[in-house]
Short mmCIF file of C-alpha atoms in Angstrom, two decimals:
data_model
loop_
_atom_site.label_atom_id
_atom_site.label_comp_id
_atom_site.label_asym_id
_atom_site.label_seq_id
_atom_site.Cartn_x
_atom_site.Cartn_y
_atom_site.Cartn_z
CA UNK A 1 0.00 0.00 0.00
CA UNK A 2 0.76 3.41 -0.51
CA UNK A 3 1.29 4.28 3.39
CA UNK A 4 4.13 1.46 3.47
CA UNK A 5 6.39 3.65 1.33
CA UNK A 6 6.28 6.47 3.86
CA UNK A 7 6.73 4.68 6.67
CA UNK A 8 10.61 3.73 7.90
CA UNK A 9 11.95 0.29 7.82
CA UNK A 10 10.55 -2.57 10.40
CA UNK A 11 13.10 -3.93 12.52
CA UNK A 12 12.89 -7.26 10.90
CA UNK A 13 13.37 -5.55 7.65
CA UNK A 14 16.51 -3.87 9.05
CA UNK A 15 17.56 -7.04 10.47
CA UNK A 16 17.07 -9.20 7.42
CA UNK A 17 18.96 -6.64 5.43
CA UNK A 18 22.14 -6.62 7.33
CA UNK A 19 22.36 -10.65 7.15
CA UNK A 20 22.34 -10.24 3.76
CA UNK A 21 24.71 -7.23 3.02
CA UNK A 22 27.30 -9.32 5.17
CA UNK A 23 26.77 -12.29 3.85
CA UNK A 24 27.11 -10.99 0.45
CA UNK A 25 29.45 -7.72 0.03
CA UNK A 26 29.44 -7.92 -3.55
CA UNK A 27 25.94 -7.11 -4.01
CA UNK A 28 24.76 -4.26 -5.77
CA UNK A 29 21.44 -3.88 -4.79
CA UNK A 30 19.41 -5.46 -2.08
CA UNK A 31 16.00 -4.69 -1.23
CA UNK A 32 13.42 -6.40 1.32
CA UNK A 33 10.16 -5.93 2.18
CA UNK A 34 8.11 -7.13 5.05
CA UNK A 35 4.97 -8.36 3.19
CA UNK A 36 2.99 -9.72 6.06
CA UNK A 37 2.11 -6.40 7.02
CA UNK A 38 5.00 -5.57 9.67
CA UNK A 39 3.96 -8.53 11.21
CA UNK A 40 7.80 -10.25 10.21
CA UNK A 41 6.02 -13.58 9.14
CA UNK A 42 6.25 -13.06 5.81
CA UNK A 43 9.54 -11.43 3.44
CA UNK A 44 10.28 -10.13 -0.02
CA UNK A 45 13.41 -10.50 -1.28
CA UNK A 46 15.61 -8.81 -3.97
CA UNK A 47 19.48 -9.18 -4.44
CA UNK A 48 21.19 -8.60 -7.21
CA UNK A 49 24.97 -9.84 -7.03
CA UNK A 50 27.72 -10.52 -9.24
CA UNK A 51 28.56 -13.70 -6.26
CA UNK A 52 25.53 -15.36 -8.34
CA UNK A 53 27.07 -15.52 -11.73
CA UNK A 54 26.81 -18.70 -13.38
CA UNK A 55 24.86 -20.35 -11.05
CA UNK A 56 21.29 -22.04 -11.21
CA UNK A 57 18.15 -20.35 -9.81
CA UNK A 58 17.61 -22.50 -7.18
CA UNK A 59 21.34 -22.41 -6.29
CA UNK A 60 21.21 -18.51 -5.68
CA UNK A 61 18.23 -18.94 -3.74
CA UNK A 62 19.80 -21.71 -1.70
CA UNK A 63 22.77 -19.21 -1.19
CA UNK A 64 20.10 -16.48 0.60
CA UNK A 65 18.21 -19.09 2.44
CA UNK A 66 22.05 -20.64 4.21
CA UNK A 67 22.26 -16.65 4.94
CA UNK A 68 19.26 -16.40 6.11
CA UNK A 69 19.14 -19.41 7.89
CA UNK A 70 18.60 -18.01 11.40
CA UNK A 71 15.77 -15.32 10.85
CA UNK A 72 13.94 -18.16 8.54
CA UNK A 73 13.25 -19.48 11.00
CA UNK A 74 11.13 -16.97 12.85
CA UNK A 75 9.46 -16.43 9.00
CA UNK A 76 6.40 -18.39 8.49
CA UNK A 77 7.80 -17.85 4.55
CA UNK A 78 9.45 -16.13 2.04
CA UNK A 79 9.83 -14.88 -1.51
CA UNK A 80 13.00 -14.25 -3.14
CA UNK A 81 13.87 -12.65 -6.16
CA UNK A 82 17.80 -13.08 -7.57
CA UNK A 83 20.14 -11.79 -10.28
CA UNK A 84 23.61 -11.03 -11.87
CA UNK A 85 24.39 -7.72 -12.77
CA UNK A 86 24.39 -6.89 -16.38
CA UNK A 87 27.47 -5.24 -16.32
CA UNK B 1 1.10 -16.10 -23.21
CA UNK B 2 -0.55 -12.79 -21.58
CA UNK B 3 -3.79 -14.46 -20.29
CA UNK B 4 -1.96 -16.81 -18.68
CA UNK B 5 0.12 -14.45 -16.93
CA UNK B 6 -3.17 -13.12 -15.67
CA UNK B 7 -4.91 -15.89 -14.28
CA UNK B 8 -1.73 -16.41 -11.95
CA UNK B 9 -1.72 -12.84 -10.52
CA UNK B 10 -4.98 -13.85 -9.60
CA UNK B 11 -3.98 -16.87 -8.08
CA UNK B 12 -0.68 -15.12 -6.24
CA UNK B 13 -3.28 -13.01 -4.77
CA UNK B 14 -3.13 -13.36 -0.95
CA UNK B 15 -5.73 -15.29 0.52
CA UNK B 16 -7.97 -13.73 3.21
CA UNK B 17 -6.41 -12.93 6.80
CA UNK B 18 -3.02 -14.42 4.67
CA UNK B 19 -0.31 -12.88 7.14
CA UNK B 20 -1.84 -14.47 10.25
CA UNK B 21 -3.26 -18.16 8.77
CA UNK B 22 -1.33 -20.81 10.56
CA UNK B 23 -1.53 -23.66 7.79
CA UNK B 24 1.15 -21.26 5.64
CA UNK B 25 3.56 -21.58 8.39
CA UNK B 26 6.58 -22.96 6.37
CA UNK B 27 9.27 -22.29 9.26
CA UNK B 28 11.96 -24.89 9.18
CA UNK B 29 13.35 -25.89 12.69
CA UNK B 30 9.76 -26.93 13.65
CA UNK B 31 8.37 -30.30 14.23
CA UNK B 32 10.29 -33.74 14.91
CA UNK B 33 13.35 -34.55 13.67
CA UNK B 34 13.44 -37.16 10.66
CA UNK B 35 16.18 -39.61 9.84
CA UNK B 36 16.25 -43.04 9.96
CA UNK B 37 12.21 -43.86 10.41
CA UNK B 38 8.94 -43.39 9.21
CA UNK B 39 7.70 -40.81 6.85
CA UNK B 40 10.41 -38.29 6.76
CA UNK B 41 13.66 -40.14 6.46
CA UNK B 42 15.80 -39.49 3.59
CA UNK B 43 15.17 -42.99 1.93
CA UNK B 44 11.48 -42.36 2.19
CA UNK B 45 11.56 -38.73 0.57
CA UNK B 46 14.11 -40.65 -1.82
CA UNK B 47 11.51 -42.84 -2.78
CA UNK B 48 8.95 -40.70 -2.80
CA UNK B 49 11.01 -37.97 -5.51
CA UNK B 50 11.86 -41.20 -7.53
CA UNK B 51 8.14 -42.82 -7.95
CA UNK B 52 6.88 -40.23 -10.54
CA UNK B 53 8.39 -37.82 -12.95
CA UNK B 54 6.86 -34.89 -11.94
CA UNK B 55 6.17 -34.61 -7.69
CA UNK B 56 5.04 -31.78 -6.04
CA UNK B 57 4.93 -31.55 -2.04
CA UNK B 58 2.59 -29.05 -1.45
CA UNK B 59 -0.28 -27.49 1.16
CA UNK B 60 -3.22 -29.35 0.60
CA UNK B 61 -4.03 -31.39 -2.35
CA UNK B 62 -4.69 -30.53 -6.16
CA UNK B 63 -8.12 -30.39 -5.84
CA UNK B 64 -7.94 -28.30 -2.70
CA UNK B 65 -4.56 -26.36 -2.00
CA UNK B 66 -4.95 -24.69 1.75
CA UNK B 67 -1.86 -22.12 0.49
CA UNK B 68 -1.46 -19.27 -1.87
CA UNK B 69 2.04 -20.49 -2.82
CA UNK B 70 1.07 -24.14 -3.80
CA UNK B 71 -2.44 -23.00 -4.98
CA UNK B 72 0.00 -20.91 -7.77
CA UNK B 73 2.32 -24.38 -8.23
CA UNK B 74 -1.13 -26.55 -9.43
CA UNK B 75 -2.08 -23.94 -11.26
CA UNK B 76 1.00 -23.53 -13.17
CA UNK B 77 0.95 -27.31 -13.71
CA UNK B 78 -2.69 -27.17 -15.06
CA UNK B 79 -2.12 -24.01 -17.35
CA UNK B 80 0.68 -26.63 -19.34
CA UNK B 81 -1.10 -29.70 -18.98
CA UNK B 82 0.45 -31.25 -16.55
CA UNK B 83 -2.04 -33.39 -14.89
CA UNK B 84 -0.46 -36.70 -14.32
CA UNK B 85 1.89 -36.20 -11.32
CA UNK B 86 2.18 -37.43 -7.84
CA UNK B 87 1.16 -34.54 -4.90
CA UNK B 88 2.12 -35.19 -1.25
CA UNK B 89 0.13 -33.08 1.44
CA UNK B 90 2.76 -32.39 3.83
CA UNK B 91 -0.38 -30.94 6.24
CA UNK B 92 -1.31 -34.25 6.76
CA UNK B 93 1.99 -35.64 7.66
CA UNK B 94 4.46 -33.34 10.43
CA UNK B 95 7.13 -35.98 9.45
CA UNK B 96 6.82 -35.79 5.99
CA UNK B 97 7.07 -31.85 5.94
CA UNK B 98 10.09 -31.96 7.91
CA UNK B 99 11.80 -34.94 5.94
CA UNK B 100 11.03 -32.83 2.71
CA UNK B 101 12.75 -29.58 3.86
CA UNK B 102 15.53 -31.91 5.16
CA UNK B 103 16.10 -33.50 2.35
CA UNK B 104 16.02 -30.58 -0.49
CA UNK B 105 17.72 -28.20 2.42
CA UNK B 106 15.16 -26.03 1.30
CA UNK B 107 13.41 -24.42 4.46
CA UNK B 108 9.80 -23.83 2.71
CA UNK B 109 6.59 -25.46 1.42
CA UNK B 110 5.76 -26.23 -1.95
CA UNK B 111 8.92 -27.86 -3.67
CA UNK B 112 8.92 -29.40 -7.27
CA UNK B 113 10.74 -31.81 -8.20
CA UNK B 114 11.36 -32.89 -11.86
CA UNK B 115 13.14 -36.27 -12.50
CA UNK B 116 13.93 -37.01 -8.47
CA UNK B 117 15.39 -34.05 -8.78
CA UNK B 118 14.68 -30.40 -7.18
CA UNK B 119 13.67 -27.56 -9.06
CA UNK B 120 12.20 -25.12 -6.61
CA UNK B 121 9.50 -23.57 -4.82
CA UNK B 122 6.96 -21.44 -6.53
CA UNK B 123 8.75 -18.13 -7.27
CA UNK B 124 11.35 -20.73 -9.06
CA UNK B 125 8.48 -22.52 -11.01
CA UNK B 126 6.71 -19.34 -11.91
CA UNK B 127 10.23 -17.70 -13.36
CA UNK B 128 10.40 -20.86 -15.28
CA UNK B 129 6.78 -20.61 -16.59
CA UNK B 130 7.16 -17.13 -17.51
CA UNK B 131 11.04 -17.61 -19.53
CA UNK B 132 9.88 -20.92 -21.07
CA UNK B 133 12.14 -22.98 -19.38
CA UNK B 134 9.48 -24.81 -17.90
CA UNK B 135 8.16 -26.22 -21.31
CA UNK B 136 11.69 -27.39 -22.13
CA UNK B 137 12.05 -29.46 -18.96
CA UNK B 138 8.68 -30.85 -19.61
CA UNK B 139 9.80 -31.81 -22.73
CA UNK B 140 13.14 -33.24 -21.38
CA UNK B 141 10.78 -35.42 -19.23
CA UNK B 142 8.21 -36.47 -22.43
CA UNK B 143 5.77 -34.00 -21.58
CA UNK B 144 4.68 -32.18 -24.34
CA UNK B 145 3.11 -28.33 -22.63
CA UNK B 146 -0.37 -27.19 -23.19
CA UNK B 147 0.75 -24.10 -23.97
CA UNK B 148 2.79 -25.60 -27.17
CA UNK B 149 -0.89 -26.25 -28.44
CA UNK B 150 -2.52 -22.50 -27.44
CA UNK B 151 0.37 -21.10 -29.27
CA UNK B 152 -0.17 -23.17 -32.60
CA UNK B 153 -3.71 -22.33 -31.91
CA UNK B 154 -3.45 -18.81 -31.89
CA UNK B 155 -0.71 -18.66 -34.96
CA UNK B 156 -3.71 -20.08 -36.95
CA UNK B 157 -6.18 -17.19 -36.07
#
């Protein structure tokens, strides 16, 4: 909704987000969105990283979920979105 | 290709009081541990990835998926044709739905397999429906896509 882009980053979101700029430092853009309505059960997420060159789909998702591995499971389930850089 | 794309934003669409509904909880970590008996053992998911071609572990069954997520996997199935595979309602069995996510490493609910072997959840089986890499792994496995057909169909028109 509208409001959501107004309103600052849930803690969950924050937390989410620093796993994942750690865990991958050669990502260009990450983005992640608490889509359970603040409520942390449910996460969005985009990363776009040159660390998932040449590999499968389900491989670069694999490589989020080991990152995530902790807050998952808290999650009741999430979505992510992956890619390489064009450049 | 457009109207299909259609009908499955309608599916993705959350379900009613979706953030809160404790059948989507798809948490790993939770219920027993499997290995080495019953349902959820490695040998059992083994043989249960092995018996078909095309087996989906998934919220519900076909007929009635109780989740948004594998609502969108049978209808992605359906849309190419698909309607000969095996489904496994991991609702119905705690040590199955453990044994799954323990055996793919995958910590969520629904997973596709193709072959015995995995393929992904449903944001990885929609990507594939949408960049046609779906119908050539059909086609790897003998399955010739619905949507080969609706294309030659609308060529004619």
């Amino acid at each position: 909704s509208s409001c959501r882009a107004l309103a600052s980053q849930t803690e969950g979101e924050a937390q989410v987000m620093r796993v994942l700029q750690e865990k991958f430092p050669q990502a260009c853009a990450i983005k992640v969105v608490d889509i359970s309505g603040g409520c942390g059960a449910m996460y969005e997420i985009h990363i776009e990283s040159k660390e998932f060159k040449e590999k499968r789909t389900v491989q670069q998702h694999q490589m989020v979920n080991q990152a995530l591995k902790e807050e998952i499971k808290a999650m009741h389930g999430l979505r992510i979105f992956t890619s390489v850089p064009k450049h | 290709m457009s109207g299909s794309l259609r009908c499955l934003r309608a599916v993705l669409r959350p379900l009613p009081g979706w953030a809160v509904r404790p059948l989507c909880q798809a948490a790993p970590g939770s219920g027993p541990p499997a290995g080495g008996e019953g349902e959820g053992s490695r040998e059992a998911v083994e043989r249960l990835v092995r018996a078909h071609p095309v087996v989906v572990f998934m919220k519900g069954n076909p007929a009635q998926p109780q989740c948004g997520f594998s609502n969108a996997v049978v209808q992605i199935l359906r849309l190419h044709g698909v309607s000969d595979y095996r489904a496994h309602d991991v609702l119905q069995d705690p040590n199955l739905r453990q044994g799954v996510k323990n055996y793919s490493n995958w910590p969520t609910i629904p997973q596709v397999y193709l072959n015995g072997e995995f393929v992904g959840g449903c944001d990885i089986l929609l990507q594939m429906h949408q960049n046609g890499d779906l119908v050539e792994e059909l086609k790897k496995l003998g399955i010739r896509s619905a949507l080969l057909d609706e294309e030659k169909n609308q060529d004619k028109k």
